[in-house]
Every structure is written in structure tokens, then in C-alpha cells.
Short mmCIF file of C-alpha atoms and ligand atoms in Angstrom, two decimals:
data_model
loop_
_atom_site.label_atom_id
_atom_site.label_comp_id
_atom_site.label_asym_id
_atom_site.label_seq_id
_atom_site.Cartn_x
_atom_site.Cartn_y
_atom_site.Cartn_z
CA MET A 1 101.97 159.87 103.77
CA SER A 2 98.58 161.13 102.64
CA SER A 3 95.20 159.41 102.72
CA SER A 4 95.33 159.03 98.94
CA THR A 5 98.51 157.03 99.40
CA TYR A 6 96.55 154.89 101.81
CA THR A 7 93.84 154.33 99.21
CA LEU A 8 96.45 153.10 96.76
CA ALA A 9 97.93 150.82 99.42
CA GLN A 10 94.46 149.51 100.21
CA GLU A 11 94.02 148.54 96.54
CA SER A 12 97.40 146.93 96.45
CA TYR A 13 96.64 144.76 99.49
CA ALA A 14 93.19 143.96 98.09
CA THR A 15 94.78 142.34 95.05
CA HIS A 16 96.38 139.91 97.52
CA GLY A 17 93.01 139.26 99.14
CA VAL A 18 93.81 141.41 102.19
CA ASP A 19 91.35 143.92 103.62
CA THR A 20 93.34 146.70 105.26
CA GLU A 21 90.23 148.10 106.96
CA THR A 22 89.64 144.82 108.81
CA ALA A 23 93.32 144.79 109.79
CA LEU A 24 93.13 148.33 111.21
CA LYS A 25 89.94 147.54 113.12
CA THR A 26 91.45 144.45 114.67
CA LEU A 27 94.69 146.22 115.48
CA ALA A 28 92.82 148.83 117.51
CA THR A 29 91.53 146.05 119.82
CA LEU A 30 94.98 144.67 120.66
CA PRO A 31 96.56 146.21 123.76
CA ILE A 32 100.25 146.19 124.56
CA SER A 33 101.25 146.29 128.20
CA LEU A 34 103.76 149.11 128.64
CA HIS A 35 106.32 148.34 131.32
CA CYS A 36 106.79 151.18 133.79
CA TRP A 37 110.41 150.22 134.38
CA GLN A 38 111.74 151.61 131.08
CA GLY A 39 111.11 155.07 132.56
CA ASP A 40 113.61 154.91 135.41
CA ASP A 41 116.03 152.06 134.70
CA VAL A 42 114.10 149.59 136.93
CA GLY A 43 114.61 151.92 139.91
CA GLY A 44 111.20 152.08 141.59
CA PHE A 45 110.06 154.31 144.44
CA GLU A 46 111.29 152.57 147.54
CA GLY A 47 114.19 154.99 147.82
CA GLY A 48 116.45 152.00 147.72
CA GLY A 49 119.77 151.05 146.30
CA ALA A 50 121.16 149.29 143.28
CA LEU A 51 119.39 147.17 140.72
CA THR A 52 120.24 143.54 141.47
CA GLY A 53 119.03 140.12 140.39
CA GLY A 54 121.18 139.71 137.28
CA ILE A 55 119.47 142.36 135.16
CA GLN A 56 121.11 145.60 134.12
CA ALA A 57 120.07 148.96 132.73
CA THR A 58 123.21 150.47 131.24
CA GLY A 59 123.63 154.05 130.08
CA ASN A 60 123.25 157.46 131.63
CA HIS A 61 120.99 159.54 129.41
CA PRO A 62 119.86 162.64 131.31
CA GLY A 63 116.29 163.12 132.49
CA LYS A 64 115.44 159.85 134.22
CA ALA A 65 112.13 159.96 136.10
CA ARG A 66 112.85 160.30 139.83
CA THR A 67 109.36 160.50 141.25
CA ILE A 68 105.97 158.98 140.62
CA GLU A 69 104.81 162.30 139.11
CA GLU A 70 107.73 162.40 136.71
CA LEU A 71 107.22 158.79 135.68
CA ARG A 72 103.53 159.42 135.05
CA ALA A 73 104.25 162.53 133.00
CA ASP A 74 106.77 160.56 130.92
CA LEU A 75 104.32 157.71 130.43
CA ASP A 76 101.66 160.19 129.34
CA LYS A 77 104.09 161.62 126.81
CA ALA A 78 104.94 158.17 125.44
CA LEU A 79 101.28 157.12 125.34
CA SER A 80 100.43 160.25 123.36
CA LEU A 81 102.85 159.05 120.64
CA ILE A 82 101.73 155.42 120.53
CA PRO A 83 98.59 154.55 118.54
CA GLY A 84 95.84 152.46 120.17
CA SER A 85 94.58 151.70 123.70
CA HIS A 86 97.04 149.95 125.91
CA ARG A 87 97.84 148.76 129.43
CA LEU A 88 100.29 149.71 132.14
CA ASN A 89 102.60 147.03 133.52
CA LEU A 90 103.70 147.93 137.05
CA HIS A 91 106.28 146.43 139.37
CA ALA A 92 105.60 146.18 143.10
CA SER A 93 108.55 148.49 143.79
CA TYR A 94 106.69 151.33 142.07
CA GLY A 95 104.01 151.86 144.73
CA ASP A 96 102.83 155.26 145.88
CA PHE A 97 104.64 154.95 149.20
CA ASP A 98 104.45 158.62 150.11
CA GLY A 99 108.02 158.68 151.40
CA LYS A 100 107.36 155.91 153.91
CA LYS A 101 109.30 152.68 154.19
CA VAL A 102 106.94 149.93 153.07
CA ASP A 103 108.69 146.59 152.89
CA ARG A 104 107.82 144.07 150.21
CA ASN A 105 105.82 141.94 152.63
CA GLU A 106 103.72 144.98 153.53
CA VAL A 107 102.59 146.20 150.11
CA GLY A 108 98.85 146.34 149.57
CA PRO A 109 96.23 147.74 147.21
CA GLU A 110 96.33 151.03 149.13
CA HIS A 111 99.84 151.68 147.81
CA PHE A 112 98.63 151.25 144.26
CA GLN A 113 95.29 153.01 144.44
CA SER A 114 96.65 156.18 142.86
CA TRP A 115 98.05 154.09 139.99
CA ILE A 116 94.71 152.31 139.54
CA THR A 117 92.96 155.67 139.44
CA TRP A 118 95.57 156.97 137.00
CA CYS A 119 94.92 153.98 134.74
CA LYS A 120 91.16 154.37 135.04
CA GLU A 121 91.30 158.03 134.02
CA ARG A 122 93.18 157.03 130.88
CA GLY A 123 91.18 153.91 130.02
CA LEU A 124 94.22 151.71 130.57
CA GLY A 125 94.19 148.18 131.95
CA MET A 126 96.84 147.31 134.50
CA ASP A 127 99.23 144.39 134.89
CA PHE A 128 101.45 143.70 137.84
CA ASN A 129 104.74 142.12 138.85
CA SER A 130 106.00 141.09 142.22
CA THR A 131 109.52 142.45 142.82
CA TYR A 132 111.95 139.78 144.00
CA PHE A 133 115.18 141.69 143.38
CA SER A 134 116.98 144.84 144.57
CA HIS A 135 116.39 143.93 148.22
CA ASP A 136 118.48 142.82 151.21
CA LEU A 137 116.66 139.50 151.35
CA SER A 138 117.50 138.69 147.74
CA ALA A 139 121.13 139.75 148.03
CA ASP A 140 122.53 136.21 148.21
CA GLY A 141 120.75 135.28 145.00
CA PHE A 142 117.81 133.33 146.41
CA THR A 143 114.23 134.28 147.26
CA LEU A 144 111.34 131.81 146.92
CA SER A 145 113.80 128.91 146.76
CA HIS A 146 115.97 130.14 149.63
CA PRO A 147 117.14 127.44 152.05
CA ASP A 148 116.12 129.61 155.02
CA LYS A 149 112.39 129.25 155.66
CA ALA A 150 112.15 132.76 157.12
CA VAL A 151 113.44 134.26 153.89
CA ARG A 152 111.13 132.10 151.82
CA ASP A 153 108.17 133.09 153.97
CA PHE A 154 108.97 136.77 153.54
CA TRP A 155 108.87 136.39 149.77
CA ILE A 156 105.78 134.18 149.87
CA ASP A 157 104.01 136.97 151.75
CA HIS A 158 105.14 139.38 149.07
CA GLY A 159 103.72 137.15 146.34
CA ILE A 160 100.40 136.78 148.15
CA ARG A 161 100.09 140.54 148.59
CA CYS A 162 100.93 141.21 144.96
CA ARG A 163 98.09 138.95 143.82
CA GLU A 164 95.72 140.91 146.03
CA ILE A 165 96.93 144.16 144.49
CA GLY A 166 96.42 142.66 141.04
CA ALA A 167 92.92 141.49 141.90
CA GLU A 168 91.94 144.92 143.20
CA ALA A 169 93.28 146.61 140.07
CA GLY A 170 91.44 144.12 137.87
CA ARG A 171 88.22 144.62 139.82
CA GLN A 172 88.32 148.40 139.62
CA LEU A 173 89.44 148.56 136.01
CA GLY A 174 87.08 145.87 134.74
CA THR A 175 89.81 143.93 132.98
CA PRO A 176 91.89 141.13 134.50
CA CYS A 177 95.30 142.07 135.83
CA ILE A 178 98.04 139.62 134.89
CA THR A 179 100.31 139.27 137.91
CA ASN A 180 103.69 137.90 136.93
CA VAL A 181 106.30 136.16 139.06
CA TRP A 182 109.91 136.35 138.05
CA ILE A 183 112.63 135.50 140.56
CA PRO A 184 116.39 135.82 140.13
CA ASP A 185 117.24 132.64 142.04
CA GLY A 186 120.27 130.74 140.85
CA TYR A 187 123.99 130.06 141.14
CA LYS A 188 126.90 131.63 139.31
CA ASP A 189 128.79 128.37 139.48
CA LEU A 190 128.01 124.70 139.45
CA PRO A 191 125.64 123.52 142.13
CA VAL A 192 125.77 120.02 143.49
CA ASP A 193 122.10 120.09 144.42
CA ARG A 194 119.87 121.24 141.60
CA LYS A 195 116.87 119.49 143.04
CA ALA A 196 116.19 120.99 146.46
CA PRO A 197 115.88 124.65 145.37
CA ARG A 198 113.37 123.60 142.72
CA GLN A 199 111.37 121.60 145.23
CA ARG A 200 111.34 124.60 147.54
CA LEU A 201 110.32 126.91 144.68
CA GLU A 202 107.38 124.68 143.82
CA ALA A 203 106.21 124.66 147.44
CA SER A 204 106.58 128.46 147.68
CA LEU A 205 104.58 129.01 144.50
CA ASP A 206 101.89 126.64 145.75
CA ALA A 207 101.66 128.74 148.92
CA ILE A 208 101.42 131.98 146.94
CA PHE A 209 98.71 130.64 144.63
CA ALA A 210 96.81 128.75 147.36
CA LYS A 211 93.95 131.22 147.49
CA THR A 212 91.69 131.11 144.45
CA LEU A 213 91.08 134.55 143.01
CA ASP A 214 88.43 135.47 140.48
CA PRO A 215 90.11 135.16 137.04
CA ALA A 216 88.05 138.13 135.94
CA HIS A 217 90.22 140.18 138.31
CA ASN A 218 93.59 138.48 138.56
CA ARG A 219 95.48 135.86 136.57
CA ASP A 220 98.83 134.46 137.62
CA ALA A 221 101.87 134.02 135.43
CA VAL A 222 105.33 132.56 135.99
CA GLU A 223 108.38 133.62 133.96
CA CYS A 224 111.08 131.16 132.94
CA LYS A 225 114.69 131.98 132.11
CA LEU A 226 117.84 130.30 130.86
CA PHE A 227 120.46 132.31 132.76
CA GLY A 228 121.20 135.70 134.26
CA ILE A 229 124.26 137.68 135.23
CA GLY A 230 125.46 135.86 138.33
CA SER A 231 123.25 132.85 137.67
CA GLU A 232 125.09 131.49 134.66
CA ALA A 233 125.41 127.92 135.86
CA TYR A 234 121.98 127.32 137.32
CA VAL A 235 118.60 129.06 137.29
CA VAL A 236 116.06 127.56 139.66
CA GLY A 237 113.09 128.78 137.60
CA SER A 238 114.26 127.28 134.33
CA HIS A 239 112.12 126.66 131.25
CA GLU A 240 111.36 123.07 132.11
CA PHE A 241 110.56 123.98 135.70
CA TYR A 242 108.01 126.65 134.88
CA LEU A 243 106.54 124.90 131.88
CA GLY A 244 105.89 121.91 134.13
CA TYR A 245 104.53 124.14 136.86
CA ALA A 246 102.24 126.07 134.53
CA VAL A 247 100.88 122.93 132.87
CA LYS A 248 100.31 121.15 136.18
CA ASN A 249 98.62 124.13 137.83
CA GLN A 250 97.09 125.73 134.73
CA VAL A 251 98.58 129.13 135.40
CA LEU A 252 99.91 131.41 132.69
CA LEU A 253 103.44 131.03 131.38
CA CYS A 254 105.44 134.17 130.66
CA LEU A 255 107.80 133.90 127.70
CA ASP A 256 110.47 136.60 127.51
CA ALA A 257 112.22 136.94 124.15
CA GLY A 258 115.57 137.51 125.87
CA HIS A 259 115.43 134.42 128.04
CA PHE A 260 116.44 131.71 125.62
CA HIS A 261 119.58 130.59 123.91
CA PRO A 262 120.41 133.19 121.22
CA THR A 263 119.68 130.75 118.39
CA GLU A 264 116.22 129.91 119.72
CA ASN A 265 113.13 131.85 118.73
CA LEU A 266 110.28 132.60 121.07
CA SER A 267 107.82 132.50 118.19
CA ASP A 268 108.15 128.75 117.72
CA LYS A 269 107.26 128.12 121.34
CA ILE A 270 103.87 129.82 121.34
CA SER A 271 101.79 127.12 119.65
CA SER A 272 103.45 124.36 121.68
CA VAL A 273 102.94 126.04 125.01
CA LEU A 274 99.37 127.11 124.28
CA GLN A 275 98.47 123.51 123.63
CA PHE A 276 98.94 122.85 127.33
CA VAL A 277 98.57 126.10 129.30
CA PRO A 278 95.46 128.26 129.26
CA GLU A 279 97.11 131.55 128.31
CA ILE A 280 100.53 133.09 127.96
CA ILE A 281 102.04 136.47 128.52
CA LEU A 282 104.88 137.74 126.41
CA HIS A 283 107.77 139.92 127.40
CA VAL A 284 108.65 141.22 123.98
CA SER A 285 112.27 142.21 124.26
CA ARG A 286 115.57 141.96 122.39
CA GLY A 287 118.55 140.14 123.70
CA VAL A 288 121.84 141.08 122.08
CA ARG A 289 124.28 138.26 122.90
CA TRP A 290 122.65 137.92 126.31
CA ASP A 291 119.40 138.93 128.06
CA SER A 292 120.36 142.55 127.50
CA ASP A 293 116.82 143.92 127.22
CA HIS A 294 117.51 146.15 124.23
CA VAL A 295 114.67 148.20 122.73
CA VAL A 296 112.35 146.12 120.53
CA LEU A 297 112.97 146.50 116.80
CA LEU A 298 110.78 145.75 113.83
CA ASP A 299 113.02 142.76 113.22
CA ASP A 300 112.38 139.22 112.08
CA PRO A 301 112.08 137.70 115.58
CA THR A 302 109.52 140.31 116.67
CA ARG A 303 107.58 139.93 113.44
CA ALA A 304 107.59 136.15 113.84
CA ILE A 305 106.13 136.45 117.34
CA MET A 306 103.24 138.61 116.17
CA GLU A 307 102.69 136.41 113.11
CA GLU A 308 102.31 133.40 115.36
CA ILE A 309 99.72 135.14 117.51
CA ILE A 310 97.67 136.14 114.49
CA ARG A 311 98.18 133.03 112.37
CA GLY A 312 97.44 130.74 115.29
CA ASP A 313 94.35 132.72 116.30
CA PHE A 314 95.88 133.11 119.76
CA VAL A 315 94.87 136.72 120.33
CA ASP A 316 92.45 135.89 123.14
CA ARG A 317 94.97 133.75 124.99
CA THR A 318 98.05 135.92 124.63
CA HIS A 319 98.81 138.99 126.71
CA ILE A 320 101.45 141.06 124.98
CA GLY A 321 103.81 142.93 127.27
CA LEU A 322 107.17 144.57 126.76
CA ASP A 323 110.35 144.15 128.75
CA PHE A 324 113.31 146.31 127.84
CA PHE A 325 115.22 149.01 129.63
CA ASP A 326 117.72 151.20 127.86
CA ALA A 327 119.24 154.09 129.79
CA SER A 328 121.59 155.15 127.00
CA ILE A 329 118.96 156.96 124.94
CA ASN A 330 115.95 159.13 125.71
CA ARG A 331 113.76 156.81 127.77
CA ILE A 332 110.50 158.11 126.33
CA ALA A 333 111.87 157.53 122.85
CA ALA A 334 112.83 154.00 123.92
CA TRP A 335 109.23 153.31 125.00
CA THR A 336 107.88 154.89 121.84
CA ILE A 337 110.22 153.10 119.44
CA GLY A 338 109.78 149.70 121.10
CA THR A 339 106.02 149.91 121.46
CA ARG A 340 105.40 151.31 118.00
CA ASN A 341 107.55 148.50 116.63
CA ALA A 342 105.53 145.87 118.48
CA ILE A 343 102.35 147.41 117.04
CA LYS A 344 103.85 147.62 113.56
CA ALA A 345 104.77 143.95 113.76
CA LEU A 346 101.17 143.17 114.74
CA LEU A 347 99.85 145.19 111.82
CA LEU A 348 102.20 143.45 109.40
CA ALA A 349 100.92 140.13 110.72
CA LEU A 350 97.32 141.25 110.24
CA LEU A 351 98.12 142.25 106.66
CA GLU A 352 99.38 138.84 105.58
CA PRO A 353 97.58 137.24 102.62
CA MET A 354 96.51 134.42 104.92
CA GLU A 355 93.90 132.82 102.70
CA LYS A 356 96.36 132.39 99.88
CA LEU A 357 99.14 131.26 102.20
CA ARG A 358 96.95 128.67 103.89
CA ALA A 359 95.62 127.38 100.59
CA ALA A 360 99.16 127.02 99.26
CA GLU A 361 100.32 125.12 102.31
CA ALA A 362 97.24 122.92 102.44
CA SER A 363 97.63 121.89 98.84
CA GLY A 364 101.32 121.18 99.27
CA ASP A 365 102.30 124.08 97.01
CA LEU A 366 105.29 125.09 99.06
CA THR A 367 106.73 127.10 96.17
CA THR A 368 103.78 129.47 96.27
CA ARG A 369 103.96 129.64 100.07
CA LEU A 370 107.57 130.84 100.00
CA ALA A 371 106.97 133.16 97.05
CA LEU A 372 104.02 134.87 98.74
CA LEU A 373 105.80 135.17 102.08
CA GLU A 374 108.59 137.02 100.31
CA GLU A 375 106.29 139.16 98.15
CA GLU A 376 104.33 140.42 101.15
CA LYS A 377 107.49 142.04 102.49
CA THR A 378 107.42 144.75 99.82
CA LEU A 379 103.72 145.61 99.93
CA PRO A 380 103.07 149.29 100.80
CA PHE A 381 102.89 148.81 104.55
CA ALA A 382 104.05 152.32 105.49
CA ALA A 383 100.91 153.90 104.05
CA VAL A 384 98.68 151.63 106.16
CA TRP A 385 100.71 152.32 109.29
CA ASP A 386 100.54 156.08 108.74
CA GLU A 387 96.79 155.83 108.22
CA TYR A 388 96.49 154.00 111.55
CA CYS A 389 98.52 156.69 113.32
CA ARG A 390 96.34 159.38 111.74
CA ARG A 391 93.11 157.71 112.81
CA GLN A 392 94.48 157.21 116.32
CA ASN A 393 95.58 160.85 116.52
CA VAL A 394 99.26 160.21 117.03
CA PRO A 395 102.13 161.53 114.89
CA GLU A 396 102.82 159.78 111.59
CA GLY A 397 106.24 158.64 110.51
CA ALA A 398 109.12 160.09 112.49
CA ARG A 399 107.19 163.18 113.60
CA TRP A 400 106.86 161.79 117.11
CA LEU A 401 110.60 162.35 117.50
CA GLU A 402 110.19 166.13 117.35
CA GLU A 403 107.80 165.91 120.27
CA VAL A 404 110.21 163.81 122.28
CA LYS A 405 113.01 166.28 121.54
CA ALA A 406 110.85 169.18 122.65
CA TYR A 407 109.93 167.32 125.83
CA GLU A 408 113.58 166.60 126.47
CA ARG A 409 114.37 170.31 126.11
CA ASP A 410 111.40 171.60 128.10
CA VAL A 411 111.00 168.96 130.81
CA LEU A 412 113.79 166.41 131.03
CA ALA A 413 116.68 168.90 130.80
CA SER A 414 115.67 170.55 134.07
CA ARG A 415 115.61 167.31 136.07
C1 RNT B 501 114.28 139.38 134.15
C2 RNT B 501 112.88 139.27 133.68
C3 RNT B 501 111.90 140.19 134.34
C4 RNT B 501 112.43 141.61 134.52
C5 RNT B 501 111.38 142.59 135.00
C6 RNT B 501 111.97 143.88 135.42
O1 RNT B 501 115.17 138.70 133.36
O2 RNT B 501 112.82 139.43 132.31
O3 RNT B 501 110.72 140.17 133.64
O4 RNT B 501 112.99 142.09 133.35
O5 RNT B 501 110.63 142.02 135.98
ZN1 ZN B 502 110.88 139.54 131.42
#
């Protein structure tokens, strides 16, 4: 769509009291943390085996990144199609290990220096995740809550080292690294002792977080979950567990859109949680019947999440990350579709006629509130989105797809 179409759209929004220029300016300041693991089906570079921990990347689309160079090239391609300045979200299993065996309790900033430099060259911030799955010592389904102290200690060491990596990345990049803890711990079938693993998990987390790090460099997050494949009956790190832990210790809570009962919405949780924890991180994702990590759509749940962040003025306390992994389609397209959709949802939220909506609600005019919420859905959003893409020098509309197809032909096909 042309710039003159944008001018018409601008006028149309203005009649609703919305300034599209302000929306575009704000949008450009909101980073999304792109998860490295969409690029290789959560494989990582340890040369290891299968993905475990109750998460699954299904599909077999050709061209999966097999090396750090390939993953970086693919990320560069995706980033060139996504408007705005963003962040890279790394997992500890994605270190630059140079073909050597580096166990999880041995990872350090040196294994991530080339990633930090890569981010710096591109003006990206970095976020980090400790990797508590796809490992011999997580094979029986327990890590930080394991009954065997030796196993727990191994994973505690991993957690401590990951925070140090995060802090070093944050220091060098000049923006805090959010280091997230998600563990797969749980039982497929009914436990008789739900208490002891949770007590052990709390003690393990306390040990990991014992050292105070500068929040300008590293901030800690814990990710709650309802169930996983193989942990249907009991998840040690449940919602209540981590909410309690985050409130008590004032660490960040990570809310993943696929981690709740299918009839629950993440969006409703944001304002409750932020009343009691300092900040949150989001894993914007899409569960289809289960925590299936489908590519993010521009759907109502995603829109509602972004609306909450904007309406609640939570931008400064919310770190938006993505968490999906689809191996059945072009992986770069998956990144591009999901990230562009998250950004579109943010833009839609920024384009709401908030003054009018607030006034209607405050005066008890709930008729007007509903009417305006429905009317905003058919405002000329596409023209504003295309204008944003143009200003950010990325393809408008579906033109990015041609570039992905060309990359598939020229690069991915020969892998
Ligand atoms: C698993 C969690 C977790 C993982 C990533 C790979 O259910 O959502 O965030 O998806 O760490
Ligand atoms: Zn997640």
C-alpha cells in the first residue's frame, strides 16, 4: 500500500482521536526477543541426542540449521524481514563450543562471547535460558527437584553459570539480559508426595539466585507450567509454586501462552501478576489443544496480550519474548510470521482509541465501550502496518515471502 493510503488511514484514525505517528514512534522502541530455538527445532550445538523434557518440535521441513553459522545466517535473514530493533533469546545449549564437549555445569561466558559480539554488531540485546532438558541427568524427568543431591547440585551449578553468562552479555551489550529458568520436572502419573520435590526446587532456586547480580546486567525469571508430555499428573514448577516464589523473592515471572488450561487467557494474568512481582517476561506462543508451541498468529489471544501491556502501561515492566518451534514449515518463515504478528498485535494495541474507551468506561457507558471496541477492528490498520515496514526498510505485505522462498532455493536447499 502506498504512502497516500497511509495518509488516508492517518486521517481515519485521527477522527477516533488516535495519532498514528505516535503509535509508530512508540512501536519502534518495543523489542521482541527472538528465540534461537525456532531455527533448529530446539536442537542446540552440543552434538547431542533427542529433544526431551516434554516439549516437541514436529515436522521435517528441509533446511534446518545444523551449525552456529547456519543458524546465524538464518536469523539474519529473518531479522531482515522483521521491522524494528529486537533481541536474541539464546538457550545454554547453543554455545559456541567449537566441537568440544562442554557439559552444562561447565558453560561460561567464553562459550557465548561470539554470540555477544554477534548481537553487538547488530545492535541486538540478548536474553538467556538455562537448558534443563535433553541431557542424561534430566532423563528421569527431574532436575532441580531431583531426590539425588548430586543431580540437583549439577543443575544448580548450571543455573549459577547461566546467570553469569547473562550478566556478562548484559554488561557488554548495555541492556539487561533476562535469564529464564524453565525445568521439565514432574510425573506422568499420580505422585503420593507432591510436597518434597517442591521444597527441593525452592532450595535449589535459592542456591542458584544466592549471589546478587547487578540488575543492570542480569535479571532472573522463573517459568511456570500446567503440564507437559510425560508430566501430565504433576508439574513441580506449577503456577502457584512459581508465582509464590517470584513474589517472595521479587524475581521475574515468565508467563508462556501455551502453559495454561486451554480456556484460560494469559492476558488476564498480566495485571494481577504485575501487582506483586517487579517485572514479567512473556513467552508469546500458541497452544493448540496442548502446549504445542505453534507459530504465533494475529489472533484474539495474542492481541489481548499486547492490549494489556499497552492499556496497563506495563511496557517498562514487560519483556516480550517468543516461544514456538514449528519444523513442518520453512523455519525462517515461521520466525517471520510469528514475530511480525506479535509486532502487528502491538501496533493494533497502540492504535486503540484509548481516550474514548477510558472515558466510556469511567462514565459507566458500557454500550459505547463495546461499540468502539468493535469499530476499531475495521479501521485501516494495514496501511499503517505497511508504512511501518517501509520506514523500517523491510518488505511490505507478503513480499517478505518471496525473499524466504529465494533463500530456501539458494541456501536451504543445499543443506
Ligand atoms: C517449555 C517452556 C520453555 C521451552 C524453551 C525451549 O514448555 O515453554 O520455555 O519452550 O525453553
Ligand atoms: Zn516457554
